[in-house]
Each structure stands twice: as C-alpha cells, then as structure tokens.
mmCIF file of N, CA, C and O in Angstrom:
data_model
loop_
_atom_site.group_PDB
_atom_site.id
_atom_site.type_symbol
_atom_site.label_atom_id
_atom_site.label_comp_id
_atom_site.label_asym_id
_atom_site.label_seq_id
_atom_site.Cartn_x
_atom_site.Cartn_y
_atom_site.Cartn_z
ATOM 1 N N MET A 370 -96.712 13.521 -210.570
ATOM 2 C CA MET A 370 -96.282 12.976 -209.293
ATOM 3 C C MET A 370 -95.757 11.562 -209.530
ATOM 4 O O MET A 370 -96.339 10.793 -210.273
ATOM 5 N N ALA A 371 -94.659 11.213 -208.870
ATOM 6 C CA ALA A 371 -94.040 9.908 -209.031
ATOM 7 C C ALA A 371 -94.844 8.843 -208.296
ATOM 8 O O ALA A 371 -95.487 9.103 -207.273
ATOM 9 N N LYS A 372 -94.798 7.640 -208.843
ATOM 10 C CA LYS A 372 -95.492 6.534 -208.189
ATOM 11 C C LYS A 372 -94.750 6.143 -206.920
ATOM 12 O O LYS A 372 -93.524 6.174 -206.860
ATOM 13 N N GLN A 373 -95.480 5.743 -205.911
ATOM 14 C CA GLN A 373 -94.888 5.284 -204.668
ATOM 15 C C GLN A 373 -95.220 3.816 -204.488
ATOM 16 O O GLN A 373 -96.358 3.395 -204.702
ATOM 17 N N PHE A 374 -94.200 3.058 -204.104
ATOM 18 C CA PHE A 374 -94.362 1.634 -203.881
ATOM 19 C C PHE A 374 -94.005 1.302 -202.438
ATOM 20 O O PHE A 374 -93.074 1.889 -201.871
ATOM 21 N N PRO A 375 -94.727 0.358 -201.845
ATOM 22 C CA PRO A 375 -94.383 -0.035 -200.476
ATOM 23 C C PRO A 375 -93.042 -0.776 -200.454
ATOM 24 O O PRO A 375 -92.751 -1.573 -201.335
ATOM 25 N N ILE A 376 -92.231 -0.475 -199.466
ATOM 26 C CA ILE A 376 -90.914 -1.092 -199.323
ATOM 27 C C ILE A 376 -90.920 -1.928 -198.054
ATOM 28 O O ILE A 376 -91.305 -1.444 -196.980
ATOM 29 N N TYR A 377 -90.490 -3.174 -198.187
ATOM 30 C CA TYR A 377 -90.391 -4.054 -197.022
ATOM 31 C C TYR A 377 -89.149 -3.671 -196.234
ATOM 32 O O TYR A 377 -88.039 -3.653 -196.759
ATOM 33 N N LYS A 378 -89.314 -3.330 -194.985
ATOM 34 C CA LYS A 378 -88.204 -2.862 -194.163
ATOM 35 C C LYS A 378 -87.801 -3.867 -193.095
ATOM 36 O O LYS A 378 -87.215 -3.511 -192.089
ATOM 37 N N GLY A 379 -88.098 -5.123 -193.282
ATOM 38 C CA GLY A 379 -87.691 -6.132 -192.318
ATOM 39 C C GLY A 379 -88.740 -6.351 -191.244
ATOM 40 O O GLY A 379 -89.883 -5.907 -191.345
ATOM 41 N N LEU A 380 -88.348 -7.030 -190.197
ATOM 42 C CA LEU A 380 -89.294 -7.400 -189.146
ATOM 43 C C LEU A 380 -89.664 -6.239 -188.239
ATOM 44 O O LEU A 380 -90.714 -6.257 -187.617
ATOM 45 N N GLN A 381 -88.778 -5.241 -188.119
ATOM 46 C CA GLN A 381 -88.976 -4.085 -187.260
ATOM 47 C C GLN A 381 -88.998 -4.442 -185.768
ATOM 48 O O GLN A 381 -89.215 -3.609 -184.940
ATOM 49 N N LYS A 382 -88.833 -5.709 -185.446
ATOM 50 C CA LYS A 382 -88.759 -6.168 -184.067
ATOM 51 C C LYS A 382 -87.676 -7.231 -184.004
ATOM 52 O O LYS A 382 -87.419 -7.923 -184.986
ATOM 53 N N PRO A 383 -87.038 -7.395 -182.853
ATOM 54 C CA PRO A 383 -86.040 -8.468 -182.766
ATOM 55 C C PRO A 383 -86.708 -9.843 -182.849
ATOM 56 O O PRO A 383 -87.807 -10.051 -182.326
ATOM 57 N N LEU A 384 -86.068 -10.757 -183.534
ATOM 58 C CA LEU A 384 -86.595 -12.103 -183.696
ATOM 59 C C LEU A 384 -86.347 -12.888 -182.404
ATOM 60 O O LEU A 384 -85.199 -13.058 -181.983
ATOM 61 N N ILE A 385 -87.404 -13.345 -181.758
ATOM 62 C CA ILE A 385 -87.306 -14.070 -180.490
ATOM 63 C C ILE A 385 -88.134 -15.340 -180.598
ATOM 64 O O ILE A 385 -89.280 -15.311 -181.045
ATOM 65 N N TYR A 386 -87.533 -16.474 -180.199
ATOM 66 C CA TYR A 386 -88.259 -17.733 -180.162
ATOM 67 C C TYR A 386 -87.873 -18.467 -178.886
ATOM 68 O O TYR A 386 -86.712 -18.828 -178.690
ATOM 69 N N ARG A 387 -88.822 -18.645 -178.008
ATOM 70 C CA ARG A 387 -88.654 -19.341 -176.731
ATOM 71 C C ARG A 387 -87.474 -18.814 -175.918
ATOM 72 O O ARG A 387 -86.705 -19.580 -175.345
ATOM 73 N N GLY A 388 -87.324 -17.520 -175.905
ATOM 74 C CA GLY A 388 -86.287 -16.886 -175.103
ATOM 75 C C GLY A 388 -84.969 -16.684 -175.814
ATOM 76 O O GLY A 388 -84.107 -15.965 -175.317
ATOM 77 N N PHE A 389 -84.787 -17.286 -176.972
ATOM 78 C CA PHE A 389 -83.547 -17.112 -177.721
ATOM 79 C C PHE A 389 -83.749 -16.028 -178.763
ATOM 80 O O PHE A 389 -84.787 -15.967 -179.422
ATOM 81 N N GLN A 390 -82.749 -15.171 -178.932
ATOM 82 C CA GLN A 390 -82.848 -14.050 -179.851
ATOM 83 C C GLN A 390 -81.852 -14.184 -180.986
ATOM 84 O O GLN A 390 -80.728 -14.625 -180.784
ATOM 85 N N GLY A 391 -82.245 -13.764 -182.169
ATOM 86 C CA GLY A 391 -81.359 -13.630 -183.314
ATOM 87 C C GLY A 391 -80.583 -14.883 -183.662
ATOM 88 O O GLY A 391 -81.152 -15.955 -183.886
ATOM 89 N N LYS A 392 -79.251 -14.754 -183.692
ATOM 90 C CA LYS A 392 -78.401 -15.875 -184.098
ATOM 91 C C LYS A 392 -78.429 -17.024 -183.096
ATOM 92 O O LYS A 392 -78.089 -18.151 -183.444
ATOM 93 N N PHE A 393 -78.844 -16.757 -181.869
ATOM 94 C CA PHE A 393 -78.853 -17.804 -180.854
ATOM 95 C C PHE A 393 -79.982 -18.807 -181.073
ATOM 96 O O PHE A 393 -79.952 -19.893 -180.505
ATOM 97 N N ILE A 394 -80.969 -18.457 -181.887
ATOM 98 C CA ILE A 394 -81.987 -19.432 -182.270
ATOM 99 C C ILE A 394 -81.329 -20.549 -183.067
ATOM 100 O O ILE A 394 -81.585 -21.734 -182.833
ATOM 101 N N GLY A 395 -80.455 -20.181 -183.993
ATOM 102 C CA GLY A 395 -79.712 -21.175 -184.777
ATOM 103 C C GLY A 395 -78.800 -22.018 -183.914
ATOM 104 O O GLY A 395 -78.651 -23.225 -184.144
ATOM 105 N N TRP A 396 -78.167 -21.387 -182.927
ATOM 106 C CA TRP A 396 -77.305 -22.145 -182.021
ATOM 107 C C TRP A 396 -78.118 -23.182 -181.244
ATOM 108 O O TRP A 396 -77.674 -24.308 -181.039
ATOM 109 N N GLY A 397 -79.321 -22.791 -180.789
ATOM 110 C CA GLY A 397 -80.172 -23.721 -180.052
ATOM 111 C C GLY A 397 -80.637 -24.881 -180.915
ATOM 112 O O GLY A 397 -80.625 -26.036 -180.478
ATOM 113 N N VAL A 398 -81.028 -24.593 -182.144
ATOM 114 C CA VAL A 398 -81.444 -25.655 -183.063
ATOM 115 C C VAL A 398 -80.271 -26.575 -183.379
ATOM 116 O O VAL A 398 -80.428 -27.803 -183.441
ATOM 117 N N ALA A 399 -79.081 -25.994 -183.550
ATOM 118 C CA ALA A 399 -77.886 -26.804 -183.827
ATOM 119 C C ALA A 399 -77.573 -27.730 -182.660
ATOM 120 O O ALA A 399 -77.198 -28.894 -182.866
ATOM 121 N N SER A 400 -77.719 -27.250 -181.434
ATOM 122 C CA SER A 400 -77.452 -28.120 -180.286
ATOM 123 C C SER A 400 -78.475 -29.251 -180.201
ATOM 124 O O SER A 400 -78.129 -30.380 -179.835
ATOM 125 N N LEU A 401 -79.723 -28.973 -180.568
ATOM 126 C CA LEU A 401 -80.733 -30.033 -180.594
ATOM 127 C C LEU A 401 -80.399 -31.088 -181.650
ATOM 128 O O LEU A 401 -80.464 -32.293 -181.383
ATOM 129 N N VAL A 402 -80.030 -30.642 -182.844
ATOM 130 C CA VAL A 402 -79.723 -31.574 -183.925
ATOM 131 C C VAL A 402 -78.472 -32.392 -183.600
ATOM 132 O O VAL A 402 -78.458 -33.619 -183.792
ATOM 133 N N ILE A 403 -77.445 -31.737 -183.086
ATOM 134 C CA ILE A 403 -76.209 -32.453 -182.741
ATOM 135 C C ILE A 403 -76.477 -33.485 -181.650
ATOM 136 O O ILE A 403 -75.972 -34.609 -181.690
ATOM 137 N N GLY A 404 -77.286 -33.114 -180.651
ATOM 138 C CA GLY A 404 -77.613 -34.049 -179.581
ATOM 139 C C GLY A 404 -78.358 -35.270 -180.079
ATOM 140 O O GLY A 404 -78.055 -36.406 -179.691
ATOM 141 N N VAL A 405 -79.330 -35.067 -180.962
ATOM 142 C CA VAL A 405 -80.111 -36.193 -181.487
ATOM 143 C C VAL A 405 -79.234 -37.094 -182.363
ATOM 144 O O VAL A 405 -79.305 -38.328 -182.278
ATOM 145 N N VAL A 406 -78.400 -36.477 -183.209
ATOM 146 C CA VAL A 406 -77.534 -37.280 -184.088
ATOM 147 C C VAL A 406 -76.506 -38.065 -183.282
ATOM 148 O O VAL A 406 -76.313 -39.267 -183.504
ATOM 149 N N MET A 407 -75.857 -37.398 -182.322
ATOM 150 C CA MET A 407 -74.860 -38.107 -181.509
ATOM 151 C C MET A 407 -75.502 -39.206 -180.674
ATOM 152 O O MET A 407 -74.966 -40.311 -180.571
ATOM 153 N N GLY A 408 -76.642 -38.900 -180.076
ATOM 154 C CA GLY A 408 -77.334 -39.911 -179.283
ATOM 155 C C GLY A 408 -77.806 -41.078 -180.125
ATOM 156 O O GLY A 408 -77.736 -42.234 -179.702
ATOM 157 N N GLY A 409 -78.276 -40.797 -181.330
ATOM 158 C CA GLY A 409 -78.711 -41.875 -182.227
ATOM 159 C C GLY A 409 -77.555 -42.760 -182.658
ATOM 160 O O GLY A 409 -77.679 -43.988 -182.698
ATOM 161 N N LEU A 410 -76.430 -42.149 -182.983
ATOM 162 C CA LEU A 410 -75.257 -42.946 -183.374
ATOM 163 C C LEU A 410 -74.737 -43.802 -182.226
ATOM 164 O O LEU A 410 -74.467 -44.994 -182.400
ATOM 165 N N ILE A 411 -74.595 -43.184 -181.067
ATOM 166 C CA ILE A 411 -74.087 -43.943 -179.920
ATOM 167 C C ILE A 411 -75.105 -44.991 -179.487
ATOM 168 O O ILE A 411 -74.735 -46.111 -179.108
ATOM 169 N N GLY A 412 -76.385 -44.664 -179.573
ATOM 170 C CA GLY A 412 -77.426 -45.635 -179.222
ATOM 171 C C GLY A 412 -77.455 -46.816 -180.169
ATOM 172 O O GLY A 412 -77.703 -47.957 -179.748
ATOM 173 N N SER A 413 -77.195 -46.586 -181.439
ATOM 174 C CA SER A 413 -77.212 -47.704 -182.392
ATOM 175 C C SER A 413 -75.940 -48.547 -182.305
ATOM 176 O O SER A 413 -75.961 -49.735 -182.603
ATOM 177 N N LEU A 414 -74.843 -47.937 -181.893
ATOM 178 C CA LEU A 414 -73.582 -48.681 -181.808
ATOM 179 C C LEU A 414 -73.400 -49.385 -180.473
ATOM 180 O O LEU A 414 -72.757 -50.436 -180.417
ATOM 181 N N THR A 415 -73.927 -48.819 -179.394
ATOM 182 C CA THR A 415 -73.742 -49.441 -178.070
ATOM 183 C C THR A 415 -75.098 -49.853 -177.496
ATOM 184 O O THR A 415 -75.608 -50.897 -177.844
ATOM 185 N N SER A 416 -75.646 -49.033 -176.619
ATOM 186 C CA SER A 416 -76.945 -49.365 -176.030
ATOM 187 C C SER A 416 -77.871 -48.162 -176.115
ATOM 188 O O SER A 416 -77.419 -47.019 -176.168
ATOM 189 N N MET A 417 -79.151 -48.407 -176.100
ATOM 190 C CA MET A 417 -80.139 -47.340 -176.206
ATOM 191 C C MET A 417 -80.135 -46.442 -174.969
ATOM 192 O O MET A 417 -80.379 -45.244 -175.071
ATOM 193 N N VAL A 418 -79.832 -47.026 -173.815
ATOM 194 C CA VAL A 418 -79.802 -46.233 -172.587
ATOM 195 C C VAL A 418 -78.677 -45.213 -172.648
ATOM 196 O O VAL A 418 -78.867 -44.032 -172.328
ATOM 197 N N LEU A 419 -77.495 -45.645 -173.075
ATOM 198 C CA LEU A 419 -76.360 -44.735 -173.192
ATOM 199 C C LEU A 419 -76.640 -43.666 -174.253
ATOM 200 O O LEU A 419 -76.316 -42.488 -174.066
ATOM 201 N N GLY A 420 -77.264 -44.047 -175.337
ATOM 202 C CA GLY A 420 -77.638 -43.084 -176.376
ATOM 203 C C GLY A 420 -78.610 -42.042 -175.867
ATOM 204 O O GLY A 420 -78.494 -40.861 -176.197
ATOM 205 N N GLY A 421 -79.578 -42.468 -175.076
ATOM 206 C CA GLY A 421 -80.535 -41.527 -174.487
ATOM 207 C C GLY A 421 -79.886 -40.558 -173.519
ATOM 208 O O GLY A 421 -80.199 -39.361 -173.502
ATOM 209 N N VAL A 422 -78.979 -41.085 -172.703
ATOM 210 C CA VAL A 422 -78.267 -40.228 -171.744
ATOM 211 C C VAL A 422 -77.408 -39.214 -172.494
ATOM 212 O O VAL A 422 -77.372 -38.025 -172.137
ATOM 213 N N ILE A 423 -76.727 -39.656 -173.536
ATOM 214 C CA ILE A 423 -75.886 -38.756 -174.337
ATOM 215 C C ILE A 423 -76.751 -37.694 -175.010
ATOM 216 O O ILE A 423 -76.395 -36.511 -175.043
ATOM 217 N N THR A 424 -77.898 -38.087 -175.545
ATOM 218 C CA THR A 424 -78.795 -37.141 -176.205
ATOM 219 C C THR A 424 -79.240 -36.048 -175.243
ATOM 220 O O THR A 424 -79.140 -34.857 -175.553
ATOM 221 N N ILE A 425 -79.691 -36.434 -174.079
ATOM 222 C CA ILE A 425 -80.183 -35.462 -173.098
ATOM 223 C C ILE A 425 -79.060 -34.568 -172.603
ATOM 224 O O ILE A 425 -79.222 -33.348 -172.486
ATOM 225 N N SER A 426 -77.888 -35.147 -172.341
ATOM 226 C CA SER A 426 -76.787 -34.337 -171.814
ATOM 227 C C SER A 426 -76.240 -33.357 -172.859
ATOM 228 O O SER A 426 -75.926 -32.213 -172.530
ATOM 229 N N VAL A 427 -76.135 -33.777 -174.116
ATOM 230 C CA VAL A 427 -75.628 -32.874 -175.161
ATOM 231 C C VAL A 427 -76.617 -31.743 -175.419
ATOM 232 O O VAL A 427 -76.224 -30.581 -175.561
ATOM 233 N N ILE A 428 -77.902 -32.062 -175.455
ATOM 234 C CA ILE A 428 -78.910 -31.021 -175.669
ATOM 235 C C ILE A 428 -78.916 -30.038 -174.503
ATOM 236 O O ILE A 428 -78.942 -28.814 -174.707
ATOM 237 N N ALA A 429 -78.877 -30.532 -173.271
ATOM 238 C CA ALA A 429 -78.888 -29.651 -172.094
ATOM 239 C C ALA A 429 -77.645 -28.774 -172.056
ATOM 240 O O ALA A 429 -77.735 -27.566 -171.795
ATOM 241 N N ALA A 430 -76.476 -29.356 -172.336
ATOM 242 C CA ALA A 430 -75.236 -28.582 -172.324
ATOM 243 C C ALA A 430 -75.243 -27.536 -173.443
ATOM 244 O O ALA A 430 -74.834 -26.385 -173.224
ATOM 245 N N GLY A 431 -75.713 -27.899 -174.622
ATOM 246 C CA GLY A 431 -75.762 -26.957 -175.732
ATOM 247 C C GLY A 431 -76.690 -25.793 -175.469
ATOM 248 O O GLY A 431 -76.351 -24.631 -175.751
ATOM 249 N N LEU A 432 -77.855 -26.057 -174.920
ATOM 250 C CA LEU A 432 -78.795 -24.980 -174.619
ATOM 251 C C LEU A 432 -78.299 -24.105 -173.475
ATOM 252 O O LEU A 432 -78.518 -22.890 -173.474
ATOM 253 N N PHE A 433 -77.610 -24.706 -172.505
ATOM 254 C CA PHE A 433 -77.049 -23.918 -171.406
ATOM 255 C C PHE A 433 -75.957 -22.986 -171.921
ATOM 256 O O PHE A 433 -75.920 -21.801 -171.575
ATOM 257 N N ILE A 434 -75.056 -23.507 -172.750
ATOM 258 C CA ILE A 434 -73.987 -22.678 -173.306
ATOM 259 C C ILE A 434 -74.570 -21.569 -174.181
ATOM 260 O O ILE A 434 -74.111 -20.419 -174.144
ATOM 261 N N THR A 435 -75.599 -21.886 -174.940
ATOM 262 C CA THR A 435 -76.248 -20.876 -175.786
ATOM 263 C C THR A 435 -76.865 -19.769 -174.945
ATOM 264 O O THR A 435 -76.730 -18.585 -175.268
ATOM 265 N N SER A 436 -77.530 -20.127 -173.860
ATOM 266 C CA SER A 436 -78.138 -19.105 -173.006
ATOM 267 C C SER A 436 -77.084 -18.254 -172.316
ATOM 268 O O SER A 436 -77.274 -17.048 -172.126
ATOM 269 N N GLN A 437 -75.945 -18.851 -171.941
ATOM 270 C CA GLN A 437 -74.871 -18.077 -171.332
ATOM 271 C C GLN A 437 -74.241 -17.110 -172.332
ATOM 272 O O GLN A 437 -73.893 -15.983 -171.986
ATOM 273 N N GLN A 438 -74.072 -17.545 -173.574
ATOM 274 C CA GLN A 438 -73.522 -16.666 -174.596
ATOM 275 C C GLN A 438 -74.495 -15.541 -174.938
ATOM 276 O O GLN A 438 -74.075 -14.428 -175.245
ATOM 277 N N GLN A 439 -75.780 -15.818 -174.862
ATOM 278 C CA GLN A 439 -76.771 -14.791 -175.166
ATOM 279 C C GLN A 439 -76.753 -13.697 -174.113
ATOM 280 O O GLN A 439 -77.001 -12.534 -174.426
ATOM 281 N N LYS A 440 -76.445 -14.040 -172.875
ATOM 282 C CA LYS A 440 -76.385 -13.030 -171.821
ATOM 283 C C LYS A 440 -75.256 -12.040 -172.060
ATOM 284 O O LYS A 440 -75.323 -10.896 -171.612
ATOM 285 N N LYS A 441 -74.210 -12.469 -172.760
ATOM 286 C CA LYS A 441 -73.079 -11.578 -173.045
ATOM 287 C C LYS A 441 -73.408 -10.572 -174.130
ATOM 288 O O LYS A 441 -72.739 -9.570 -174.262
ATOM 289 N N GLY A 442 -74.397 -10.847 -174.934
ATOM 290 C CA GLY A 442 -74.797 -9.914 -175.980
ATOM 291 C C GLY A 442 -74.712 -10.540 -177.357
ATOM 292 O O GLY A 442 -74.150 -11.621 -177.542
ATOM 293 N N LEU A 443 -75.252 -9.834 -178.335
ATOM 294 C CA LEU A 443 -75.328 -10.352 -179.688
ATOM 295 C C LEU A 443 -73.959 -10.402 -180.350
ATOM 296 O O LEU A 443 -73.657 -11.307 -181.102
ATOM 297 N N HIS A 444 -73.124 -9.431 -180.066
ATOM 298 C CA HIS A 444 -71.800 -9.369 -180.668
ATOM 299 C C HIS A 444 -70.755 -9.674 -179.618
ATOM 300 O O HIS A 444 -70.822 -9.173 -178.501
ATOM 301 N N SER A 445 -69.774 -10.467 -179.963
ATOM 302 C CA SER A 445 -68.709 -10.801 -179.031
ATOM 303 C C SER A 445 -67.828 -9.582 -178.817
ATOM 304 O O SER A 445 -67.324 -8.996 -179.765
ATOM 305 N N LYS A 446 -67.663 -9.226 -177.591
ATOM 306 C CA LYS A 446 -66.854 -8.062 -177.260
ATOM 307 C C LYS A 446 -65.661 -8.507 -176.425
ATOM 308 O O LYS A 446 -65.784 -9.351 -175.553
ATOM 309 N N THR A 447 -64.522 -7.928 -176.693
ATOM 310 C CA THR A 447 -63.334 -8.209 -175.902
ATOM 311 C C THR A 447 -63.299 -7.220 -174.746
ATOM 312 O O THR A 447 -63.318 -6.008 -174.970
ATOM 313 N N LYS A 448 -63.246 -7.731 -173.540
ATOM 314 C CA LYS A 448 -63.206 -6.873 -172.370
ATOM 315 C C LYS A 448 -61.812 -6.951 -171.761
ATOM 316 O O LYS A 448 -61.384 -8.002 -171.304
ATOM 317 N N TYR A 449 -61.126 -5.827 -171.782
ATOM 318 C CA TYR A 449 -59.795 -5.753 -171.216
ATOM 319 C C TYR A 449 -59.885 -5.240 -169.785
ATOM 320 O O TYR A 449 -60.629 -4.311 -169.495
ATOM 321 N N VAL A 450 -59.119 -5.851 -168.897
ATOM 322 C CA VAL A 450 -59.116 -5.452 -167.506
ATOM 323 C C VAL A 450 -57.743 -4.891 -167.195
ATOM 324 O O VAL A 450 -56.718 -5.460 -167.573
ATOM 325 N N GLY A 451 -57.704 -3.767 -166.528
ATOM 326 C CA GLY A 451 -56.427 -3.200 -166.131
ATOM 327 C C GLY A 451 -56.371 -1.708 -166.407
ATOM 328 O O GLY A 451 -57.336 -1.073 -166.807
ATOM 329 N N VAL A 452 -55.175 -1.159 -166.175
ATOM 330 C CA VAL A 452 -54.930 0.254 -166.405
ATOM 331 C C VAL A 452 -54.081 0.368 -167.664
ATOM 332 O O VAL A 452 -53.067 -0.308 -167.800
ATOM 333 N N PHE A 453 -54.499 1.227 -168.572
ATOM 334 C CA PHE A 453 -53.795 1.382 -169.833
ATOM 335 C C PHE A 453 -53.117 2.740 -169.872
ATOM 336 O O PHE A 453 -53.700 3.744 -169.474
ATOM 337 N N GLN A 454 -51.884 2.733 -170.342
ATOM 338 C CA GLN A 454 -51.127 3.961 -170.435
ATOM 339 C C GLN A 454 -50.680 4.110 -171.887
ATOM 340 O O GLN A 454 -49.981 3.244 -172.417
ATOM 341 N N PHE A 455 -51.088 5.186 -172.513
ATOM 342 C CA PHE A 455 -50.761 5.412 -173.910
ATOM 343 C C PHE A 455 -49.552 6.322 -174.005
ATOM 344 O O PHE A 455 -49.447 7.321 -173.298
ATOM 345 N N ALA A 456 -48.641 5.980 -174.903
ATOM 346 C CA ALA A 456 -47.448 6.799 -175.101
ATOM 347 C C ALA A 456 -47.826 8.084 -175.823
ATOM 348 O O ALA A 456 -48.656 8.087 -176.726
ATOM 349 N N THR A 457 -47.213 9.171 -175.395
ATOM 350 C CA THR A 457 -47.466 10.448 -176.048
ATOM 351 C C THR A 457 -46.236 10.861 -176.836
ATOM 352 O O THR A 457 -45.103 10.549 -176.468
ATOM 353 N N SER A 458 -46.465 11.562 -177.913
ATOM 354 C CA SER A 458 -45.380 12.050 -178.735
ATOM 355 C C SER A 458 -45.237 13.545 -178.485
ATOM 356 O O SER A 458 -46.186 14.308 -178.668
ATOM 357 N N LEU A 459 -44.056 13.963 -178.051
ATOM 358 C CA LEU A 459 -43.826 15.368 -177.746
ATOM 359 C C LEU A 459 -43.174 16.103 -178.908
ATOM 360 O O LEU A 459 -42.803 17.263 -178.777
ATOM 361 N N LYS A 460 -43.036 15.446 -180.041
ATOM 362 C CA LYS A 460 -42.447 16.088 -181.210
ATOM 363 C C LYS A 460 -43.443 17.084 -181.796
ATOM 364 O O LYS A 460 -44.640 16.852 -181.789
ATOM 365 N N SER A 461 -42.927 18.150 -182.331
ATOM 366 C CA SER A 461 -43.804 19.106 -182.995
ATOM 367 C C SER A 461 -44.056 18.658 -184.430
ATOM 368 O O SER A 461 -43.294 17.877 -184.991
ATOM 369 N N LYS A 462 -45.093 19.176 -185.021
ATOM 370 C CA LYS A 462 -45.437 18.782 -186.375
ATOM 371 C C LYS A 462 -44.439 19.316 -187.394
ATOM 372 O O LYS A 462 -44.328 18.796 -188.482
ATOM 373 N N GLU A 463 -43.710 20.375 -187.061
ATOM 374 C CA GLU A 463 -42.746 20.934 -187.989
ATOM 375 C C GLU A 463 -41.550 20.015 -188.197
ATOM 376 O O GLU A 463 -40.891 20.045 -189.230
ATOM 377 N N SER A 464 -41.228 19.192 -187.202
ATOM 378 C CA SER A 464 -40.068 18.313 -187.321
ATOM 379 C C SER A 464 -40.322 17.136 -188.245
ATOM 380 O O SER A 464 -39.401 16.455 -188.660
ATOM 381 N N CYS A 465 -41.554 16.904 -188.600
ATOM 382 C CA CYS A 465 -41.902 15.808 -189.499
ATOM 383 C C CYS A 465 -41.976 16.342 -190.913
ATOM 384 O O CYS A 465 -42.608 17.361 -191.171
ATOM 385 N N SER A 466 -41.359 15.668 -191.814
ATOM 386 C CA SER A 466 -41.439 16.104 -193.210
ATOM 387 C C SER A 466 -42.403 15.192 -193.947
ATOM 388 O O SER A 466 -42.141 14.021 -194.158
ATOM 389 N N ARG A 467 -43.537 15.718 -194.302
ATOM 390 C CA ARG A 467 -44.554 14.939 -194.984
ATOM 391 C C ARG A 467 -44.340 14.935 -196.494
ATOM 392 O O ARG A 467 -44.976 14.198 -197.197
ATOM 393 N N LYS A 468 -43.471 15.789 -196.998
ATOM 394 C CA LYS A 468 -43.279 15.879 -198.435
ATOM 395 C C LYS A 468 -42.511 14.661 -198.983
ATOM 396 O O LYS A 468 -42.702 14.266 -200.089
ATOM 397 N N LYS A 469 -41.681 14.057 -198.169
ATOM 398 C CA LYS A 469 -40.871 12.921 -198.617
ATOM 399 C C LYS A 469 -41.675 11.635 -198.688
ATOM 400 O O LYS A 469 -41.248 10.658 -199.251
ATOM 401 N N GLY A 470 -42.781 11.604 -198.108
ATOM 402 C CA GLY A 470 -43.607 10.385 -198.099
ATOM 403 C C GLY A 470 -44.298 10.247 -196.759
ATOM 404 O O GLY A 470 -44.265 11.140 -195.920
ATOM 405 N N MET A 471 -44.877 9.119 -196.534
ATOM 406 C CA MET A 471 -45.595 8.913 -195.298
ATOM 407 C C MET A 471 -44.627 8.497 -194.209
ATOM 408 O O MET A 471 -43.946 7.486 -194.316
ATOM 409 N N ASN A 472 -44.535 9.286 -193.172
ATOM 410 C CA ASN A 472 -43.690 8.999 -192.038
ATOM 411 C C ASN A 472 -44.580 8.552 -190.896
ATOM 412 O O ASN A 472 -45.334 9.344 -190.344
ATOM 413 N N LEU A 473 -44.510 7.291 -190.537
ATOM 414 C CA LEU A 473 -45.445 6.734 -189.554
ATOM 415 C C LEU A 473 -45.110 7.128 -188.122
ATOM 416 O O LEU A 473 -45.913 6.947 -187.233
ATOM 417 N N SER A 474 -43.910 7.647 -187.887
ATOM 418 C CA SER A 474 -43.545 7.992 -186.523
ATOM 419 C C SER A 474 -44.024 9.375 -186.133
ATOM 420 O O SER A 474 -43.895 9.782 -184.987
ATOM 421 N N CYS A 475 -44.568 10.141 -187.056
ATOM 422 C CA CYS A 475 -45.046 11.493 -186.767
ATOM 423 C C CYS A 475 -46.521 11.482 -186.449
ATOM 424 O O CYS A 475 -47.277 10.731 -187.039
ATOM 425 N N PRO A 476 -46.945 12.365 -185.530
ATOM 426 C CA PRO A 476 -48.387 12.443 -185.244
ATOM 427 C C PRO A 476 -49.127 13.089 -186.403
ATOM 428 O O PRO A 476 -48.575 13.871 -187.163
ATOM 429 N N ILE A 477 -50.375 12.786 -186.494
ATOM 430 C CA ILE A 477 -51.188 13.321 -187.595
ATOM 431 C C ILE A 477 -51.786 14.651 -187.189
ATOM 432 O O ILE A 477 -52.211 14.870 -186.127
#
C-alpha cells in the first residue's frame, strides 16, 4: 500500500478581516498607510492640524471606496446596458473552401 501524506488545501474559507474580504483587505491597509504618510508629510511641511485633517479624510475616503468596490464583487465585471443584435451568416458551409486555408468569413 502506498504511503499517504496530508496535503494542505488552503484556508477552505474566505479570508475576512473586519468586514473586508480577500484582496480588499490589502486595499484597506493601503489606504491606511497612504493616509498616514500623506498626513505626516503635509503635517511636517505645513501645520499639524492640516496634516491631521488630511490623514483622517484620506483614510475615510480610501475605506469608503474600498467598501464600495467590494459590494461590486471580487472580480471586476463589465456590465453592458442595451439591446444587442448579432449579425447572422446565411451562407452555407459548402460555399466556404477550407482546403485553401483559414477563411475567417465562413462560419465554423
């Protein structure tokens, strides 16, 4: 009988931290880091009050945008609105000669 070894199959559950799932955890952390860095730079160059306001506003805006993107889903999907009409080919398959090469105007 062959030996059997345990195989790690991942988390088996979606990764969730404080309401953010998957890649959006990284987006939330990035917005926190960007807010602190921008606020620190502006606070050191101008005034601490302005730096604090910038820090809070950038963090709040980043987390809001992240939560809105998370509501759309994990993968970005293009949603087309309208009525679509596809052209049909009424040619028969016999009129296409496949022996000469690939003819892209013929149906498959």
